[in-house]
Tab-separated table of C-alpha atoms in Angstrom:
chain	number	residue	atom	x	y	z
F	226	MET	CA	-37.960	-24.998	105.799
F	227	ILE	CA	-40.456	-24.586	103.291
F	228	ILE	CA	-39.752	-23.078	99.937
F	229	GLU	CA	-43.093	-22.053	97.922
F	230	GLY	CA	-43.222	-22.376	94.202
F	231	GLU	CA	-44.590	-24.178	91.302
F	232	PHE	CA	-44.080	-28.154	89.872
F	233	ASN	CA	-44.121	-29.366	86.606
F	234	ASP	CA	-43.673	-33.039	86.189
F	235	GLY	CA	-41.890	-32.558	82.598
F	236	ARG	CA	-43.826	-34.755	80.928
F	237	THR	CA	-46.949	-32.778	80.278
F	238	SER	CA	-47.440	-29.039	80.434
F	239	ARG	CA	-49.565	-29.095	83.554
F	240	THR	CA	-47.796	-26.616	86.295
F	241	PHE	CA	-49.273	-26.501	89.973
F	242	ALA	CA	-48.583	-24.752	93.123
F	243	ALA	CA	-46.145	-26.942	95.442
F	244	TYR	CA	-43.351	-26.640	98.102
F	245	VAL	CA	-40.034	-28.169	98.689
F	246	THR	CA	-38.847	-29.120	101.972
F	247	ALA	CA	-35.210	-30.694	102.913
F	248	GLU	CA	-35.303	-33.983	104.662
F	249	GLY	CA	-31.773	-34.944	105.601
F	250	ASP	CA	-29.940	-35.151	102.160
F	251	ASP	CA	-33.090	-35.072	100.305
F	252	LEU	CA	-35.066	-32.524	98.800
F	253	VAL	CA	-38.892	-33.227	98.504
F	254	VAL	CA	-41.354	-31.767	96.347
F	255	CYS	CA	-45.163	-31.778	97.677
F	256	ASP	CA	-48.213	-30.407	96.434
F	257	TYR	CA	-50.690	-28.516	98.687
F	258	ASN	CA	-52.636	-31.567	99.817
F	259	ASP	CA	-49.071	-32.753	101.347
F	260	ALA	CA	-48.544	-35.600	98.729
F	261	GLU	CA	-44.970	-36.167	97.592
F	262	VAL	CA	-44.835	-35.563	93.882
F	263	ASP	CA	-40.691	-35.949	93.599
F	264	SER	CA	-37.770	-36.335	95.699
F	265	ALA	CA	-34.238	-36.441	94.912
F	266	ASP	CA	-30.608	-36.467	96.530
F	267	LEU	CA	-29.660	-32.604	96.849
F	268	ASP	CA	-26.488	-33.230	95.308
F	269	ASP	CA	-28.401	-34.985	92.305
F	270	VAL	CA	-30.812	-31.671	91.787
F	271	VAL	CA	-29.489	-28.788	89.611
F	272	VAL	CA	-30.207	-25.269	91.258
F	273	SER	CA	-29.695	-22.190	88.810
F	274	SER	CA	-27.820	-19.499	89.838
F	275	ARG	CA	-29.002	-16.341	91.731
F	276	LEU	CA	-29.423	-13.581	89.104
F	277	GLY	CA	-31.456	-10.492	90.273
F	278	ARG	CA	-34.833	-11.302	90.808
F	279	VAL	CA	-35.204	-14.021	88.344
F	280	PRO	CA	-36.922	-17.035	89.607
F	281	ARG	CA	-34.648	-19.980	90.736
F	282	THR	CA	-35.295	-23.697	89.213
F	283	PHE	CA	-34.809	-27.078	90.853
F	284	THR	CA	-34.118	-29.657	88.124
F	285	PHE	CA	-34.954	-32.930	89.709
F	286	PRO	CA	-33.123	-36.267	87.857
F	287	SER	CA	-36.738	-37.310	86.740
F	288	GLY	CA	-36.794	-34.364	84.356
F	289	SER	CA	-39.384	-32.393	86.525
F	290	LEU	CA	-39.055	-28.803	87.327
F	291	PHE	CA	-39.719	-26.674	90.521
F	292	THR	CA	-39.704	-22.881	90.310
F	293	THR	CA	-39.557	-20.366	92.975
F	294	GLU	CA	-39.250	-16.820	93.242
F	295	ASP	CA	-38.087	-17.006	96.685
F	296	ASN	CA	-34.457	-16.553	96.034
F	297	ASP	CA	-33.408	-15.660	99.587
F	298	ALA	CA	-34.798	-19.230	101.183
F	299	VAL	CA	-33.111	-20.869	98.454
F	300	ASP	CA	-29.581	-19.466	99.497
F	301	ASP	CA	-30.558	-20.052	103.210
F	302	LEU	CA	-31.348	-23.966	102.002
F	303	LEU	CA	-28.007	-24.208	100.078
F	304	GLY	CA	-25.888	-21.850	102.218
F	305	PRO	CA	-22.517	-21.069	100.871
F	306	GLU	CA	-22.787	-23.595	98.065
F	307	SER	CA	-25.627	-21.697	96.525
F	308	PRO	CA	-24.781	-20.866	92.900
F	309	GLY	CA	-24.372	-17.347	92.131
F	310	LEU	CA	-24.563	-16.000	95.690
F	311	ALA	CA	-21.359	-14.113	95.574
F	312	LEU	CA	-22.252	-12.387	92.235
F	313	ASP	CA	-25.645	-11.548	93.844
F	314	LEU	CA	-23.802	-9.898	96.795
F	315	LEU	CA	-21.808	-8.061	94.202
F	316	GLU	CA	-24.562	-6.795	92.167
F	317	ARG	CA	-26.191	-5.395	95.123
F	318	HIS	CA	-23.104	-3.710	96.532
F	319	LEU	CA	-22.670	-0.195	95.171
F	320	GLY	CA	-19.116	0.247	96.180
F	321	LEU	CA	-18.322	-3.135	95.046
F	322	ILE	CA	-19.828	-2.332	91.573
F	323	LEU	CA	-17.885	0.784	91.328
F	324	ILE	CA	-14.482	-0.990	92.058
F	325	ALA	CA	-15.172	-3.887	89.647
F	326	THR	CA	-16.434	-1.321	86.953
F	327	ILE	CA	-13.029	0.729	87.634
F	328	PHE	CA	-11.035	-2.627	87.685
F	329	THR	CA	-12.794	-3.818	84.376
F	330	LEU	CA	-11.914	-0.683	82.331
F	331	ALA	CA	-8.571	-0.545	83.857
F	332	PHE	CA	-7.728	-3.741	82.482
F	333	SER	CA	-9.553	-3.556	79.304
F	334	VAL	CA	-7.063	-0.581	78.533
F	335	TRP	CA	-4.327	-2.334	79.718
F	336	VAL	CA	-4.891	-5.336	77.445
F	337	VAL	CA	-5.505	-3.201	74.454
F	338	THR	CA	-2.542	-0.898	74.998
F	339	ASP	CA	0.022	-3.373	76.490
F	340	GLY	CA	-1.217	-6.869	76.730
F	341	ILE	CA	-2.153	-7.537	73.146
F	342	PRO	CA	0.998	-5.165	71.677
F	343	ARG	CA	3.040	-7.796	73.800
F	344	ALA	CA	1.377	-10.962	73.008
F	345	SER	CA	1.673	-10.132	69.179
F	346	GLU	CA	5.121	-9.242	69.169
F	347	ARG	CA	5.838	-12.862	70.720
F	348	ILE	CA	3.651	-14.384	68.421
F	349	ALA	CA	5.010	-12.784	65.296
F	350	MET	CA	8.656	-12.953	66.404
F	351	SER	CA	7.915	-16.828	67.111
F	352	LEU	CA	6.425	-17.499	63.565
F	353	PRO	CA	8.985	-19.449	61.302
F	354	GLU	CA	9.742	-17.733	58.046
F	355	ASP	CA	7.980	-19.897	55.903
F	356	VAL	CA	4.854	-19.549	57.712
F	357	VAL	CA	5.088	-15.534	57.605
F	358	HIS	CA	5.496	-15.745	53.777
F	359	ASP	CA	2.480	-18.366	53.367
F	360	ILE	CA	0.417	-15.626	55.507
F	361	THR	CA	1.583	-12.679	53.793
F	362	GLY	CA	2.705	-13.971	50.334
F	363	GLY	CA	1.304	-11.701	47.769
F	364	SER	CA	1.000	-8.482	49.597
F	365	LEU	CA	2.648	-6.393	46.979
F	366	ASP	CA	0.146	-7.718	44.239
F	367	VAL	CA	-2.778	-6.707	46.545
F	368	LEU	CA	-1.234	-3.118	46.612
F	369	ASP	CA	-0.583	-3.318	42.694
F	370	THR	CA	-4.403	-4.211	42.024
F	371	LEU	CA	-5.411	-1.482	44.729
F	372	MET	CA	-3.431	1.431	44.184
F	373	PHE	CA	0.131	1.482	42.479
F	374	ASP	CA	1.369	2.267	39.186
F	375	ASP	CA	4.610	1.005	37.588
F	376	SER	CA	7.486	2.901	38.397
F	377	GLN	CA	8.922	5.262	35.572
F	378	LEU	CA	12.451	5.293	36.784
F	379	ALA	CA	15.129	4.255	33.979
F	380	GLY	CA	16.265	0.648	34.171
F	381	ALA	CA	20.000	1.890	34.684
F	382	GLU	CA	18.656	4.030	37.772
F	383	LYS	CA	16.940	1.001	39.315
F	384	ARG	CA	19.944	-1.086	39.141
F	385	ARG	CA	22.207	1.452	40.379
F	386	VAL	CA	19.785	1.747	43.516
F	387	ARG	CA	19.562	-2.070	43.854
F	388	GLU	CA	22.978	-2.433	44.012
F	389	LEU	CA	23.792	0.775	46.469
F	390	VAL	CA	21.262	-0.760	48.924
F	391	ALA	CA	22.209	-4.440	48.641
F	392	PRO	CA	24.284	-4.410	51.638
F	393	ALA	CA	21.427	-3.488	53.824
F	394	LEU	CA	18.984	-5.883	52.225
F	395	ALA	CA	21.588	-8.271	52.825
F	396	GLN	CA	20.982	-7.931	56.504
F	397	TYR	CA	17.238	-9.749	56.285
F	398	PRO	CA	16.944	-13.006	54.352
F	399	GLY	CA	14.860	-12.541	51.088
F	400	ALA	CA	14.583	-9.044	51.336
F	401	LYS	CA	13.831	-7.510	47.956
F	402	LEU	CA	13.741	-3.991	46.300
F	403	HIS	CA	10.647	-3.129	44.170
F	404	PHE	CA	9.863	0.297	42.568
F	405	ARG	CA	6.466	1.957	42.212
F	406	LYS	CA	5.293	5.138	40.991
F	407	GLY	CA	4.566	7.648	43.405
F	408	PRO	CA	5.374	10.661	46.113
F	409	PRO	CA	8.350	10.245	48.430
F	410	ASN	CA	7.525	7.186	50.139
F	411	ALA	CA	8.938	3.715	51.189
F	412	PHE	CA	7.634	0.576	52.918
F	413	ALA	CA	8.108	-2.938	53.652
F	414	LEU	CA	5.751	-5.651	53.585
F	415	PRO	CA	5.942	-8.726	55.641
F	416	ASP	CA	6.785	-11.046	52.639
F	417	ALA	CA	10.039	-9.290	52.802
F	418	SER	CA	9.297	-6.919	50.029
F	419	ILE	CA	10.929	-3.335	50.371
F	420	VAL	CA	9.215	-0.557	48.027
F	421	PHE	CA	10.931	2.759	46.933
F	422	THR	CA	8.542	4.945	44.880
F	423	ASP	CA	9.972	7.165	42.156
F	424	GLY	CA	9.547	10.407	44.361
F	425	MET	CA	11.805	8.675	47.155
F	426	VAL	CA	14.568	7.956	44.792
F	427	GLU	CA	14.331	11.635	43.400
F	428	LEU	CA	13.974	13.346	46.731
F	429	VAL	CA	17.180	12.223	48.220
F	430	GLU	CA	20.228	14.047	47.249
F	431	HIS	CA	22.852	11.600	48.562
F	432	ASP	CA	23.343	7.879	48.229
F	433	GLY	CA	23.762	7.861	51.972
F	434	GLU	CA	20.244	8.888	52.359
F	435	LEU	CA	19.199	5.948	50.486
F	436	LEU	CA	20.834	3.634	52.414
F	437	ALA	CA	19.439	5.252	55.591
F	438	VAL	CA	15.955	4.563	54.208
F	439	ALA	CA	16.883	0.862	53.386
F	440	TYR	CA	18.070	0.316	56.838
F	441	HIS	CA	15.009	1.928	58.248
F	442	GLU	CA	12.721	-0.422	56.310
F	443	VAL	CA	14.590	-3.392	56.871
F	444	GLY	CA	14.361	-2.617	60.440
F	445	HIS	CA	10.497	-2.746	60.093
F	446	LEU	CA	11.033	-6.392	58.420
F	447	HIS	CA	13.427	-7.301	61.452
F	448	HIS	CA	10.798	-6.271	64.068
F	449	ARG	CA	8.212	-7.767	61.708
F	450	HIS	CA	5.735	-4.701	62.352
F	451	LEU	CA	3.286	-5.301	59.621
F	452	LEU	CA	2.523	-8.435	60.746
F	453	ARG	CA	2.418	-7.561	64.197
F	454	ARG	CA	-0.136	-4.918	63.315
F	455	VAL	CA	-2.351	-7.445	61.766
F	456	ILE	CA	-2.492	-9.650	64.705
F	457	GLN	CA	-2.702	-6.851	67.146
F	458	SER	CA	-5.787	-6.048	65.059
F	459	SER	CA	-7.088	-9.605	65.257
F	460	GLY	CA	-6.565	-9.651	68.840
F	461	VAL	CA	-8.778	-6.395	69.649
F	462	ALA	CA	-11.753	-7.998	67.352
F	463	VAL	CA	-11.523	-11.083	69.443
F	464	ILE	CA	-11.900	-8.991	72.570
F	465	VAL	CA	-14.836	-7.098	70.625
F	466	PHE	CA	-16.323	-10.346	69.949
F	467	LEU	CA	-15.972	-11.827	73.520
F	468	ILE	CA	-17.659	-8.759	74.477
F	469	THR	CA	-20.512	-7.691	72.072
F	470	GLY	CA	-20.632	-11.291	70.644
F	471	ASP	CA	-20.541	-9.494	66.939
F	472	VAL	CA	-19.031	-11.984	64.786
F	473	SER	CA	-18.565	-9.551	62.046
F	474	SER	CA	-15.855	-8.305	64.156
F	475	PHE	CA	-13.779	-11.293	62.882
F	476	ASP	CA	-13.164	-9.756	59.592
F	477	VAL	CA	-10.291	-8.182	60.686
F	478	LEU	CA	-8.593	-12.024	61.061
F	479	VAL	CA	-8.448	-12.381	57.106
F	480	GLY	CA	-8.196	-8.406	56.831
F	481	LEU	CA	-4.500	-8.436	55.631
F	482	PRO	CA	-5.219	-6.138	52.526
F	483	ALA	CA	-7.132	-3.595	54.860
F	484	VAL	CA	-4.076	-3.398	56.800
F	485	LEU	CA	-1.760	-3.023	53.799
F	486	ILE	CA	-3.530	0.017	52.623
F	487	ASP	CA	-3.006	1.672	56.092
F	488	LEU	CA	0.734	1.328	55.954
F	489	ALA	CA	1.545	3.835	58.440
F	490	TYR	CA	2.789	2.339	61.586
F	491	SER	CA	2.836	3.768	65.001
F	492	ARG	CA	5.635	5.929	66.465
F	493	ASP	CA	6.904	3.126	68.795
F	494	PHE	CA	7.099	0.966	65.298
F	495	GLU	CA	9.021	3.705	63.734
F	496	ARG	CA	11.236	4.482	66.715
F	497	GLU	CA	12.454	0.867	66.653
F	498	ALA	CA	12.932	1.139	63.002
F	499	ASP	CA	14.868	4.167	63.359
F	500	ILE	CA	17.295	2.542	66.151
F	501	TYR	CA	17.699	-0.302	63.733
F	502	ALA	CA	18.800	1.868	61.039
F	503	LEU	CA	21.008	3.992	63.169
F	504	GLU	CA	22.770	1.028	64.752
F	505	SER	CA	23.092	-0.735	61.297
F	506	MET	CA	24.519	2.830	59.585
F	507	VAL	CA	27.192	2.838	62.477
F	508	ALA	CA	28.189	-0.708	61.936
F	509	ALA	CA	28.578	-0.190	58.551
F	510	GLY	CA	30.631	3.011	58.787
F	511	ILE	CA	27.909	5.414	57.221
F	512	ASP	CA	27.461	8.884	58.479
F	513	VAL	CA	24.304	8.945	60.340
F	514	GLU	CA	23.917	12.740	59.157
F	515	HIS	CA	22.472	11.178	56.082
F	516	PHE	CA	19.537	9.618	58.312
F	517	ALA	CA	18.989	12.876	59.689
F	518	SER	CA	19.033	14.746	56.315
F	519	VAL	CA	16.823	12.457	54.633
F	520	MET	CA	14.099	12.443	57.415
F	521	GLU	CA	13.958	16.146	57.541
F	522	ARG	CA	13.422	16.283	53.998
F	523	LEU	CA	10.753	13.873	54.129
F	524	GLU	CA	8.944	15.758	56.761
F	525	ALA	CA	9.533	19.041	55.253
F	526	HIS	CA	7.849	17.596	51.908
F	527	TYR	CA	4.519	16.511	53.750
F	528	GLN	CA	4.349	19.336	56.025
F	529	LYS	CA	4.122	21.406	52.661
F	530	GLY	CA	1.810	18.966	51.313
F	531	GLY	CA	3.976	17.884	48.448
F	532	GLY	CA	3.052	15.820	45.870
F	533	ASP	CA	4.621	14.742	42.310
F	534	GLY	CA	2.527	16.694	40.454
F	535	THR	CA	0.435	13.905	38.887
F	536	ASP	CA	-3.318	13.112	39.018
F	537	SER	CA	-2.975	9.204	39.123
F	538	SER	CA	-5.098	7.105	41.304
F	539	MET	CA	-2.124	5.781	43.209
F	540	SER	CA	-0.903	9.515	43.868
F	541	ARG	CA	-4.306	10.269	45.459
F	542	SER	CA	-4.441	6.957	47.419
F	543	ALA	CA	-0.792	7.581	48.420
F	544	GLY	CA	-1.896	10.912	49.703
F	545	LYS	CA	-4.403	9.834	51.931
F	546	LEU	CA	-2.346	6.793	53.149
F	547	GLN	CA	0.626	8.781	53.761
F	548	ARG	CA	0.188	9.938	57.519
F	549	TYR	CA	3.814	10.879	57.962
F	550	LEU	CA	3.571	13.523	60.427
F	551	ALA	CA	1.304	11.752	62.733
F	552	THR	CA	2.882	8.371	62.886
F	553	HIS	CA	6.532	9.475	62.910
F	554	PRO	CA	8.298	10.614	65.961
F	555	VAL	CA	8.293	14.195	66.131
F	556	ALA	CA	11.299	16.034	65.074
F	557	GLU	CA	12.832	17.209	68.288
F	558	ASP	CA	12.594	13.432	69.454
F	559	ARG	CA	14.282	12.092	66.283
F	560	ALA	CA	17.049	14.745	66.548
F	561	GLN	CA	17.875	13.680	70.244
F	562	MET	CA	18.101	10.051	69.319
F	563	ILE	CA	20.101	10.768	66.142
F	564	GLU	CA	22.661	12.716	68.104
F	565	LYS	CA	23.207	9.567	70.377
F	566	TYR	CA	24.779	7.863	67.230
F	567	ARG	CA	26.798	10.963	65.996
């Protein structure tokens, strides 16, 4: 078998027409005067993979290079061992291309919607507390710098609320309650900080409702929801990088402040926190009706677009941040869930 192409000795820029033949286990390159210009054992020659109509190259141990556009002849020479042969067959088979495309899309959807969340949960739940604190320490300081104002609640009221919710916070080591000015809201940060806004304290009509909110936020800590969000975002960024090669996608790997500004959890996370709160309230002998009433009151507040009547930057930011109706379980689902614990 003769494969026609061009030869370069690897030492000069001169290229001339030549051909390759197989003699036993050796590949021999000859010019068109039939003079041998190079040879080597087939196993020592590096042959490039087949890629469409891209010319194939034979790199010899001496450094010389033989190039040919006769891809079919190269495949015949190398047989099933020809690099890239299977991929080339796939590229030329429309049905296989369609199947591969559908599989790739389906796999990508699974990775983003199920694979990464599952992996994120395993990673987040396996991290020691001191590592979590090192990663997320100072989260509240970031928020204070960007959006929060000091609480306007009286000192006596703050002490009363802290004493009230102490049993709930005791369920998570290191959990600490903080107060900030703003419309009704409460959230938990991965460094075990739980924040009640002034609006939240003013919105409730019974101490049991504050306890319900506290248990809900401890549920977020227990399941490490915010940390899982950071890991999930990082996982998605890695996938995007692998697909696009865009290094800027890795900004999210150090993007905890950006995630903190968007404190809304997914409905699945909120549902997990709800279940944790309801189970904890039942175990503590607290009427779960308080959970139902405070959630209904919060939903009614945000349906009306309620605010605290101030024009502070924190209030404006919190209005944008709070996507309560979009991220929390719908009222009907929540009512059914609460009914199971009555």
